[in-house]
Amino acid sequence: MTTIWSGLVIGALYSLVAIGYNTVLLASGVFNFAHGQLIMLATYASFLGSVTFHLPWPLTVLFATIAVAVVAIVEERVAIRPLLARRDIHAALITTVGASTVMSGLAEVTAGSDPKQLAIPISNDPLTILGGVIAPMDLLLIIATLAIGLGIHFWSRRSLLGIASLAVAENRDAASVRGIDTKLLGVGAFAVAGGIAGATGLLVGAHTYAIPSLGNSLALFGFVAIAIGGAGSQLGGLLGGFITGIIFALSARYIGSDYPQIVVFGVFLAVLLTRPRGIFGRAMERVV
Amino acid sequence: MSTRPLSRIFLAASAVCALFLTACGGSTELDSNKASSAGKDSPFIYYVSVSVTGPVAAFTDAEIGGFQLAVDKVNEQGGINGRKVELVVQNDGNDPTTAVTLLQKYLASGKTPDAVYAGSSSAVALSLLPVLASRKIISLSAPNSKAALDHPDKYPYGFATTVASAESGPFFAKEAQAKGFKKVAMLYADSATGQGSFAAYQEAMKEAGIPLVSATYKETSLDMTPQLQKLQAEKPDALILNGYGAPTLYVFKSRAQLGWDLPTYADTLASSFPLAKNLPPESLKNVMVQVNKPSLADSPHPDGLQAFIDTVKNGDHKAQFPTYGVSPYAVGWDNVMLARAAATQAGTSDGDKVKELLESGKFQKPSGDLLGNGKDASAIDYCYSPQTHFPCPTSETFEFVPPPTTDANGMYVVTAGS
Amino acid sequence: MLEISELTAAYGDLRVLWDVSLSVRTGTSTIVLGRNGAGKTSLLNAIAGLPPAAAAGRIVFDGEDITGEAPHRRIRRGIGYVQENKQIFRQRTVEENLLIGSVTLAGWRRGTPARRAALDRAYARFPVLAERRKALAGGLSGGQQQMLAIAQALMSDPKLLILDEPSAGLAPTIVKDVFALIGELKREGLSILLVEQVVEAAITVADHIVVIDNGRVAAEGPVKQFDDASVIREIYLGRSGTPVAGA
Ligand SMILES: Nc1ncnc2c1ncn2[C@@H]1O[C@H](COP(=O)(O)OP(=O)(O)OP(=O)(O)O)[C@@H](O)[C@H]1O
Ligand SMILES: [Mg+2]
């Protein structure tokens, strides 16, 4: 069970990346490769808040939420907007990779490559739950990820704004001639994705520490998560992340530690080949 | 610095010789006239290939501080074999190709180094050694990879001045035998460094007859629980850990979470990471790191060390001192002092003569001049021979201690009770 | 209502419309005829704010110059646009499609009174949509999809409805329904700008005809001027005399 918990914790990290990818993808059709870096920056913002400024945790979370949302908005302005104006979504994919490199580079230059420990609001003595051990902050991370994932899934299915963003994802021009301000929605999606990354920075950083390399570690598996779960499906991405994490942990534990990447990418390929829309890509559409 | 016309002509002639008659230096007949053993008027060129820019720039700056102080000292004491020492620093950007190009350009300009410090990384050293071999130029430097570099047949003039990190393997094996470990586990990064470290321990444990089980992790891993559980299932008596930075923190976090407090030993790399600063004492129970004994604040230090530290702190390169402590300055200093001892004892900087001396076992270490290897340089044994150009560890080289903190001089302090 | 003067428009550097002028007067309908590739869709897109972008000329709606405005602003001013090929959101349900059409109404909640009323009106006008409100739009029949596309455009309560070949690909009986609907909308006071290939049916709802050829206005006038069959033939056969596929 400890292995499962471990899988759920890394799974939660991957799910958070998947949620960020999907939020932007759904509203503006752009795959924001830099989302892993936004999460990385969130851990630094949370470090600044909790350690450097000695803020109580609610203020740390607020500070990180705003800070990362602002970074995301700047990213949209600088790296995405000019290309969307030229209707060049493929180039936008490349500029997000560029933005990603810039962010991790800046973090490394300003903060150094050594990990920084965040101040944690609660005792982190391990708990034994269902026969497995897990740190309280990690448990909170799993719960928060589930809550955010389900929340944003139902919000995007139920609220007018959510449905509007799904419409933009499906057909940008058609949505704009239904009266939807697609640019505003695009910036909004970046801000929301950044805000979610910021808000979870403290929980993520409690597990991973603040390190510049975090973004790169996350980016790839977040991608696998949405490939498994189905791009554009928030629920799929959420589950895809957890599944990726559990496969990863179980294969590291039982098959051998050389194999987790191979197994995860094997599953990834199998899904791509047999169900290109992801395991949940279609099913979800019908269920909800 | 002005050179008199005559010696300039002489240098030009040597350059021509160097360019067109590479055999010059090889012929015994010409030995006394060869470029590198030029007359007393020409300087002893100490050529340093390091990365002045890029990620290791600050560390290099400290090393250069050490070179400079040592060169000044040596010149004050009359130079080497009566020749004034000239320090030549080349910025190789830690890139092997750049390093070779710079060296070749330098050689082509007609100058020949008397001794070379061949780079801060094994890759750079590996690129320079063949060129130095063909020109019979001695290099005394501090590369890490014994496996790649300790080949006197291929690189007859390359000598290492620090103990290779692979020596950690035998050192741990001794500890394992003393503690009666029946089975040992190792967790290491799936990278060149990690595999190199594993190979060193694997060989040593095989020799000691103690089974070694292992698991690897990717450097992008964010949680180490499954790997540790896998090793835990093997019921080892001790754990060796390789890694640096975040991955090591994840390991100790998961280890604490699993309540697995078996004796755990950090390898050289993991030991260089400030664990005590980054982890609560609870998660470091039964954790040992391997330190160089001379770096412990409590060890007996060379007499000149405190004065050296004071000089460094007031010198041109003092900016790096608070970050790195005295160690990189001492590395720079010691390498110059070794070059002097070798050339002085051989009576020449001629590559073959110096090599012969170093390999003969007659080389006397300049204990009083060395700062980085403990009192009387007792932590190092220049056991060079025709078979190995790496020094040997002594009983004073390594020590296992609980994760230490560092004091103002960059020396390790082991706090009691941890 | 809509006044276009000397509009020149281009996809990037590629010009597709030259000096096009036309107008739709309040409560009347104008139909645009032309061969495949003549530039009809391009004209409607330019009016709605999609590419091609205006390079010269003016588009005035309700007395205001909207030439450079973003599409969603034009829609908010009272333009409804039913794009060609039954452009709906196939992965959303019928009701979600209608809600998407209602974003221009005040408020961001889906249950505002204005939105409810607009939904009720749509379902009253299109009972078949009411029956299938929870179905995915992509699963509807072609005729139902076209009805949904029109219903969606009507959700924002437009003053001018623009339709691009609403009869394309539909069975004849359904084509009749579509034109009956357009006639009804016109009687309700909506101004209409319609692109059509089925000239006979289109003429029944038209007040004014504009013929576009090669991106320029080739002929234009009140519908009675086009009673002459030779003019219609010219439209269908084109000047070169080659018949146009699908006509
Ligand atoms: N996105 C585009 N980019 C570049 N050129 C385009 C684009 N869309 C259409 N065109 C070109 O513009 C011209 C007019 O096309 P348009 O679609 O407006 O014609 P149409 O009259 O609507 O034809 P149809 O009857 O087939 O719908 C054509 O030459 C077409 O190739
Ligand atoms: Mg068309």
PDB file of N, CA and C in Angstrom, chain A residues 2-3 6 9-10 13-14 114-117 126 133-135 138 206-209 211 214 216-218 221 248-249 252-258 260-261, chain B residues 187-188 190 214-227 229-231 233 244-246 249-250 253 256-258 273-274 277-280 282:
ATOM      1  N   THR A   2       2.006   1.172   0.696  1.00  0.00           N
ATOM      2  CA  THR A   2       2.910   2.326   0.669  1.00  0.00           C
ATOM      3  C   THR A   2       3.301   2.654  -0.767  1.00  0.00           C
ATOM      4  N   THR A   3       3.516   1.606  -1.563  1.00  0.00           N
ATOM      5  CA  THR A   3       3.871   1.830  -2.959  1.00  0.00           C
ATOM      6  C   THR A   3       2.736   2.540  -3.696  1.00  0.00           C
ATOM      7  N   SER A   6       2.691   6.081  -2.741  1.00  0.00           N
ATOM      8  CA  SER A   6       3.776   6.775  -3.444  1.00  0.00           C
ATOM      9  C   SER A   6       3.369   7.063  -4.888  1.00  0.00           C
ATOM     10  N   VAL A   9       0.967   9.896  -5.024  1.00  0.00           N
ATOM     11  CA  VAL A   9       1.581  11.211  -4.818  1.00  0.00           C
ATOM     12  C   VAL A   9       2.217  11.726  -6.113  1.00  0.00           C
ATOM     13  N   ILE A  10       3.051  10.881  -6.756  1.00  0.00           N
ATOM     14  CA  ILE A  10       3.632  11.358  -8.028  1.00  0.00           C
ATOM     15  C   ILE A  10       2.521  11.506  -9.052  1.00  0.00           C
ATOM     16  N   LEU A  13       1.070  14.806  -8.890  1.00  0.00           N
ATOM     17  CA  LEU A  13       1.902  15.822  -9.565  1.00  0.00           C
ATOM     18  C   LEU A  13       1.635  15.800 -11.074  1.00  0.00           C
ATOM     19  N   TYR A  14       1.608  14.590 -11.638  1.00  0.00           N
ATOM     20  CA  TYR A  14       1.364  14.492 -13.078  1.00  0.00           C
ATOM     21  C   TYR A  14      -0.041  14.999 -13.414  1.00  0.00           C
ATOM     22  N   ASP A 114      20.507  24.271  -6.459  1.00  0.00           N
ATOM     23  CA  ASP A 114      20.282  23.450  -5.275  1.00  0.00           C
ATOM     24  C   ASP A 114      18.831  23.544  -4.809  1.00  0.00           C
ATOM     25  N   PRO A 115      18.309  22.420  -4.312  1.00  0.00           N
ATOM     26  CA  PRO A 115      16.918  22.441  -3.854  1.00  0.00           C
ATOM     27  C   PRO A 115      16.720  23.334  -2.634  1.00  0.00           C
ATOM     28  N   LYS A 116      15.558  23.958  -2.581  1.00  0.00           N
ATOM     29  CA  LYS A 116      15.223  24.798  -1.434  1.00  0.00           C
ATOM     30  C   LYS A 116      14.026  24.194  -0.704  1.00  0.00           C
ATOM     31  N   GLN A 117      14.160  24.158   0.610  1.00  0.00           N
ATOM     32  CA  GLN A 117      13.090  23.548   1.386  1.00  0.00           C
ATOM     33  C   GLN A 117      12.040  24.582   1.782  1.00  0.00           C
ATOM     34  N   PRO A 126       4.883  10.914   9.290  1.00  0.00           N
ATOM     35  CA  PRO A 126       4.111  10.033   8.415  1.00  0.00           C
ATOM     36  C   PRO A 126       2.880   9.429   9.095  1.00  0.00           C
ATOM     37  N   VAL A 133       2.255   3.857   4.524  1.00  0.00           N
ATOM     38  CA  VAL A 133       2.620   5.143   5.124  1.00  0.00           C
ATOM     39  C   VAL A 133       2.614   6.254   4.082  1.00  0.00           C
ATOM     40  N   ILE A 134       2.219   7.432   4.534  1.00  0.00           N
ATOM     41  CA  ILE A 134       2.193   8.597   3.655  1.00  0.00           C
ATOM     42  C   ILE A 134       2.346   9.841   4.516  1.00  0.00           C
ATOM     43  N   ALA A 135       3.067  10.836   3.979  1.00  0.00           N
ATOM     44  CA  ALA A 135       3.239  12.093   4.708  1.00  0.00           C
ATOM     45  C   ALA A 135       1.942  12.897   4.623  1.00  0.00           C
ATOM     46  N   ASP A 138       1.591  15.079   1.677  1.00  0.00           N
ATOM     47  CA  ASP A 138       1.371  14.326   0.443  1.00  0.00           C
ATOM     48  C   ASP A 138      -0.090  13.915   0.315  1.00  0.00           C
ATOM     49  N   ALA A 206       6.328  21.001  -0.967  1.00  0.00           N
ATOM     50  CA  ALA A 206       6.563  20.251   0.262  1.00  0.00           C
ATOM     51  C   ALA A 206       7.099  18.869  -0.088  1.00  0.00           C
ATOM     52  N   HIS A 207       6.672  18.347  -1.224  1.00  0.00           N
ATOM     53  CA  HIS A 207       7.157  17.027  -1.631  1.00  0.00           C
ATOM     54  C   HIS A 207       8.446  17.106  -2.444  1.00  0.00           C
ATOM     55  N   THR A 208       8.488  18.043  -3.391  1.00  0.00           N
ATOM     56  CA  THR A 208       9.600  18.027  -4.365  1.00  0.00           C
ATOM     57  C   THR A 208      10.722  19.003  -4.036  1.00  0.00           C
ATOM     58  N   TYR A 209      10.491  19.929  -3.073  1.00  0.00           N
ATOM     59  CA  TYR A 209      11.374  21.072  -2.838  1.00  0.00           C
ATOM     60  C   TYR A 209      11.280  21.999  -4.057  1.00  0.00           C
ATOM     61  N   ILE A 211      13.090  23.346  -6.994  1.00  0.00           N
ATOM     62  CA  ILE A 211      14.297  23.122  -7.803  1.00  0.00           C
ATOM     63  C   ILE A 211      14.007  23.499  -9.249  1.00  0.00           C
ATOM     64  N   LEU A 214      12.534  20.855 -11.769  1.00  0.00           N
ATOM     65  CA  LEU A 214      11.217  20.247 -11.537  1.00  0.00           C
ATOM     66  C   LEU A 214      10.327  20.298 -12.786  1.00  0.00           C
ATOM     67  N   ASN A 216      11.019  20.272 -15.935  1.00  0.00           N
ATOM     68  CA  ASN A 216      11.334  19.259 -16.941  1.00  0.00           C
ATOM     69  C   ASN A 216      10.940  17.872 -16.486  1.00  0.00           C
ATOM     70  N   SER A 217      11.127  17.604 -15.187  1.00  0.00           N
ATOM     71  CA  SER A 217      10.740  16.283 -14.689  1.00  0.00           C
ATOM     72  C   SER A 217       9.244  16.065 -14.878  1.00  0.00           C
ATOM     73  N   LEU A 218       8.474  17.144 -14.707  1.00  0.00           N
ATOM     74  CA  LEU A 218       7.020  17.008 -14.759  1.00  0.00           C
ATOM     75  C   LEU A 218       6.463  17.016 -16.176  1.00  0.00           C
ATOM     76  N   PHE A 221       5.874  13.578 -18.150  1.00  0.00           N
ATOM     77  CA  PHE A 221       4.881  12.644 -17.641  1.00  0.00           C
ATOM     78  C   PHE A 221       3.487  13.255 -17.593  1.00  0.00           C
ATOM     79  N   PHE A 248       4.032   3.751 -12.586  1.00  0.00           N
ATOM     80  CA  PHE A 248       5.430   4.097 -12.339  1.00  0.00           C
ATOM     81  C   PHE A 248       5.914   3.465 -11.039  1.00  0.00           C
ATOM     82  N   ALA A 249       5.150   3.680  -9.975  1.00  0.00           N
ATOM     83  CA  ALA A 249       5.583   3.190  -8.663  1.00  0.00           C
ATOM     84  C   ALA A 249       5.601   1.666  -8.623  1.00  0.00           C
ATOM     85  N   ALA A 252       8.501   0.306 -10.590  1.00  0.00           N
ATOM     86  CA  ALA A 252       9.774   0.532  -9.893  1.00  0.00           C
ATOM     87  C   ALA A 252       9.924  -0.446  -8.735  1.00  0.00           C
ATOM     88  N   ARG A 253       8.807  -0.759  -8.100  1.00  0.00           N
ATOM     89  CA  ARG A 253       8.856  -1.621  -6.933  1.00  0.00           C
ATOM     90  C   ARG A 253       9.020  -3.096  -7.323  1.00  0.00           C
ATOM     91  N   TYR A 254       8.246  -3.547  -8.311  1.00  0.00           N
ATOM     92  CA  TYR A 254       8.189  -4.996  -8.556  1.00  0.00           C
ATOM     93  C   TYR A 254       8.933  -5.474  -9.794  1.00  0.00           C
ATOM     94  N   ILE A 255       8.961  -4.677 -10.830  1.00  0.00           N
ATOM     95  CA  ILE A 255       9.637  -5.174 -12.032  1.00  0.00           C
ATOM     96  C   ILE A 255      11.123  -4.875 -11.938  1.00  0.00           C
ATOM     97  N   GLY A 256      11.456  -3.761 -11.326  1.00  0.00           N
ATOM     98  CA  GLY A 256      12.863  -3.384 -11.259  1.00  0.00           C
ATOM     99  C   GLY A 256      12.976  -1.919 -11.570  1.00  0.00           C
ATOM    100  N   SER A 257      13.902  -1.274 -10.882  1.00  0.00           N
ATOM    101  CA  SER A 257      13.891   0.178 -10.956  1.00  0.00           C
ATOM    102  C   SER A 257      14.407   0.704 -12.281  1.00  0.00           C
ATOM    103  N   ASP A 258      14.907  -0.199 -13.131  1.00  0.00           N
ATOM    104  CA  ASP A 258      15.323   0.289 -14.443  1.00  0.00           C
ATOM    105  C   ASP A 258      14.128   0.447 -15.377  1.00  0.00           C
ATOM    106  N   PRO A 260      10.582   1.592 -14.846  1.00  0.00           N
ATOM    107  CA  PRO A 260       9.363   2.390 -14.826  1.00  0.00           C
ATOM    108  C   PRO A 260       9.136   3.219 -16.092  1.00  0.00           C
ATOM    109  N   GLN A 261      10.188   3.907 -16.582  1.00  0.00           N
ATOM    110  CA  GLN A 261       9.964   4.746 -17.760  1.00  0.00           C
ATOM    111  C   GLN A 261       9.523   3.883 -18.927  1.00  0.00           C
TER     112      GLN A 261
ATOM    113  N   LEU B 187      21.773   2.416  -4.009  1.00  0.00           N
ATOM    114  CA  LEU B 187      20.803   3.117  -4.849  1.00  0.00           C
ATOM    115  C   LEU B 187      21.575   4.214  -5.574  1.00  0.00           C
ATOM    116  N   TYR B 188      21.544   4.176  -6.903  1.00  0.00           N
ATOM    117  CA  TYR B 188      22.339   5.168  -7.627  1.00  0.00           C
ATOM    118  C   TYR B 188      21.605   5.719  -8.833  1.00  0.00           C
ATOM    119  N   ASP B 190      20.793   6.823 -12.572  1.00  0.00           N
ATOM    120  CA  ASP B 190      21.006   6.203 -13.872  1.00  0.00           C
ATOM    121  C   ASP B 190      21.714   7.205 -14.790  1.00  0.00           C
ATOM    122  N   SER B 214      21.291  -3.772  -5.905  1.00  0.00           N
ATOM    123  CA  SER B 214      21.225  -2.362  -6.297  1.00  0.00           C
ATOM    124  C   SER B 214      19.900  -2.020  -6.947  1.00  0.00           C
ATOM    125  N   ALA B 215      19.616  -0.727  -6.972  1.00  0.00           N
ATOM    126  CA  ALA B 215      18.478  -0.189  -7.709  1.00  0.00           C
ATOM    127  C   ALA B 215      18.920   1.157  -8.246  1.00  0.00           C
ATOM    128  N   THR B 216      18.319   1.570  -9.357  1.00  0.00           N
ATOM    129  CA  THR B 216      18.675   2.872  -9.921  1.00  0.00           C
ATOM    130  C   THR B 216      17.457   3.777  -9.920  1.00  0.00           C
ATOM    131  N   TYR B 217      17.714   5.053 -10.109  1.00  0.00           N
ATOM    132  CA  TYR B 217      16.603   5.994 -10.295  1.00  0.00           C
ATOM    133  C   TYR B 217      16.998   6.958 -11.399  1.00  0.00           C
ATOM    134  N   LYS B 218      15.993   7.494 -12.065  1.00  0.00           N
ATOM    135  CA  LYS B 218      16.248   8.527 -13.074  1.00  0.00           C
ATOM    136  C   LYS B 218      16.422   9.848 -12.345  1.00  0.00           C
ATOM    137  N   GLU B 219      17.236  10.726 -12.924  1.00  0.00           N
ATOM    138  CA  GLU B 219      17.456  11.991 -12.223  1.00  0.00           C
ATOM    139  C   GLU B 219      16.216  12.869 -12.212  1.00  0.00           C
ATOM    140  N   THR B 220      15.191  12.475 -12.999  1.00  0.00           N
ATOM    141  CA  THR B 220      13.944  13.241 -12.960  1.00  0.00           C
ATOM    142  C   THR B 220      12.951  12.664 -11.947  1.00  0.00           C
ATOM    143  N   SER B 221      13.338  11.623 -11.233  1.00  0.00           N
ATOM    144  CA  SER B 221      12.411  11.014 -10.279  1.00  0.00           C
ATOM    145  C   SER B 221      11.994  12.019  -9.215  1.00  0.00           C
ATOM    146  N   LEU B 222      10.744  11.900  -8.777  1.00  0.00           N
ATOM    147  CA  LEU B 222      10.249  12.831  -7.767  1.00  0.00           C
ATOM    148  C   LEU B 222       9.893  12.130  -6.472  1.00  0.00           C
ATOM    149  N   ASP B 223      10.083  10.811  -6.450  1.00  0.00           N
ATOM    150  CA  ASP B 223       9.771  10.061  -5.242  1.00  0.00           C
ATOM    151  C   ASP B 223      10.587   8.773  -5.289  1.00  0.00           C
ATOM    152  N   MET B 224      11.158   8.387  -4.156  1.00  0.00           N
ATOM    153  CA  MET B 224      12.055   7.225  -4.173  1.00  0.00           C
ATOM    154  C   MET B 224      11.493   6.055  -3.376  1.00  0.00           C
ATOM    155  N   THR B 225      10.264   6.176  -2.927  1.00  0.00           N
ATOM    156  CA  THR B 225       9.707   5.131  -2.082  1.00  0.00           C
ATOM    157  C   THR B 225       9.755   3.745  -2.736  1.00  0.00           C
ATOM    158  N   PRO B 226       9.292   3.598  -3.989  1.00  0.00           N
ATOM    159  CA  PRO B 226       9.287   2.244  -4.560  1.00  0.00           C
ATOM    160  C   PRO B 226      10.684   1.633  -4.623  1.00  0.00           C
ATOM    161  N   GLN B 227      11.682   2.438  -5.027  1.00  0.00           N
ATOM    162  CA  GLN B 227      13.042   1.915  -5.120  1.00  0.00           C
ATOM    163  C   GLN B 227      13.533   1.448  -3.748  1.00  0.00           C
ATOM    164  N   GLN B 229      11.713   0.555  -1.205  1.00  0.00           N
ATOM    165  CA  GLN B 229      10.957  -0.636  -0.794  1.00  0.00           C
ATOM    166  C   GLN B 229      11.527  -1.888  -1.435  1.00  0.00           C
ATOM    167  N   LYS B 230      11.894  -1.727  -2.709  1.00  0.00           N
ATOM    168  CA  LYS B 230      12.457  -2.866  -3.415  1.00  0.00           C
ATOM    169  C   LYS B 230      13.746  -3.324  -2.736  1.00  0.00           C
ATOM    170  N   LEU B 231      14.601  -2.362  -2.374  1.00  0.00           N
ATOM    171  CA  LEU B 231      15.851  -2.718  -1.703  1.00  0.00           C
ATOM    172  C   LEU B 231      15.577  -3.263  -0.302  1.00  0.00           C
ATOM    173  N   ALA B 233      13.152  -4.962   0.664  1.00  0.00           N
ATOM    174  CA  ALA B 233      12.706  -6.351   0.583  1.00  0.00           C
ATOM    175  C   ALA B 233      13.889  -7.314   0.523  1.00  0.00           C
ATOM    176  N   TYR B 244      23.027  13.661  -6.076  1.00  0.00           N
ATOM    177  CA  TYR B 244      23.310  15.012  -5.623  1.00  0.00           C
ATOM    178  C   TYR B 244      22.033  15.832  -5.696  1.00  0.00           C
ATOM    179  N   GLY B 245      21.800  16.660  -4.690  1.00  0.00           N
ATOM    180  CA  GLY B 245      20.672  17.585  -4.759  1.00  0.00           C
ATOM    181  C   GLY B 245      19.354  16.915  -4.446  1.00  0.00           C
ATOM    182  N   ALA B 246      18.332  17.334  -5.187  1.00  0.00           N
ATOM    183  CA  ALA B 246      16.977  16.909  -4.876  1.00  0.00           C
ATOM    184  C   ALA B 246      16.806  15.385  -4.746  1.00  0.00           C
ATOM    185  N   LEU B 249      17.617  14.175  -1.411  1.00  0.00           N
ATOM    186  CA  LEU B 249      16.624  14.592  -0.414  1.00  0.00           C
ATOM    187  C   LEU B 249      15.403  13.681  -0.468  1.00  0.00           C
ATOM    188  N   TYR B 250      14.964  13.355  -1.693  1.00  0.00           N
ATOM    189  CA  TYR B 250      13.803  12.465  -1.823  1.00  0.00           C
ATOM    190  C   TYR B 250      14.101  11.115  -1.171  1.00  0.00           C
ATOM    191  N   LYS B 253      13.908  11.430   2.570  1.00  0.00           N
ATOM    192  CA  LYS B 253      12.529  11.644   2.983  1.00  0.00           C
ATOM    193  C   LYS B 253      11.763  10.323   2.963  1.00  0.00           C
ATOM    194  N   ALA B 256      12.926   7.991   5.741  1.00  0.00           N
ATOM    195  CA  ALA B 256      12.347   8.344   7.045  1.00  0.00           C
ATOM    196  C   ALA B 256      10.885   7.917   7.096  1.00  0.00           C
ATOM    197  N   GLN B 257      10.178   8.137   5.982  1.00  0.00           N
ATOM    198  CA  GLN B 257       8.766   7.802   5.934  1.00  0.00           C
ATOM    199  C   GLN B 257       8.539   6.304   6.117  1.00  0.00           C
ATOM    200  N   LEU B 258       9.456   5.523   5.521  1.00  0.00           N
ATOM    201  CA  LEU B 258       9.343   4.072   5.649  1.00  0.00           C
ATOM    202  C   LEU B 258       9.822   3.599   7.020  1.00  0.00           C
ATOM    203  N   PHE B 273      27.034  17.050  -0.913  1.00  0.00           N
ATOM    204  CA  PHE B 273      25.818  17.850  -0.807  1.00  0.00           C
ATOM    205  C   PHE B 273      25.529  18.150   0.668  1.00  0.00           C
ATOM    206  N   PRO B 274      25.208  19.388   0.996  1.00  0.00           N
ATOM    207  CA  PRO B 274      24.992  19.736   2.402  1.00  0.00           C
ATOM    208  C   PRO B 274      23.707  19.125   2.973  1.00  0.00           C
ATOM    209  N   LYS B 277      22.151  20.615   6.252  1.00  0.00           N
ATOM    210  CA  LYS B 277      21.499  21.916   6.095  1.00  0.00           C
ATOM    211  C   LYS B 277      20.094  21.746   5.529  1.00  0.00           C
ATOM    212  N   ASN B 278      19.884  20.661   4.778  1.00  0.00           N
ATOM    213  CA  ASN B 278      18.643  20.519   4.032  1.00  0.00           C
ATOM    214  C   ASN B 278      17.647  19.528   4.614  1.00  0.00           C
ATOM    215  N   LEU B 279      18.053  18.783   5.618  1.00  0.00           N
ATOM    216  CA  LEU B 279      17.150  17.758   6.133  1.00  0.00           C
ATOM    217  C   LEU B 279      17.083  17.836   7.651  1.00  0.00           C
ATOM    218  N   PRO B 280      15.939  17.512   8.221  1.00  0.00           N
ATOM    219  CA  PRO B 280      15.826  17.491   9.677  1.00  0.00           C
ATOM    220  C   PRO B 280      16.637  16.313  10.221  1.00  0.00           C
ATOM    221  N   GLU B 282      15.984  14.005  12.224  1.00  0.00           N
ATOM    222  CA  GLU B 282      15.281  12.711  12.299  1.00  0.00           C
ATOM    223  C   GLU B 282      15.519  11.887  11.046  1.00  0.00           C
TER     224      GLU B 282
END
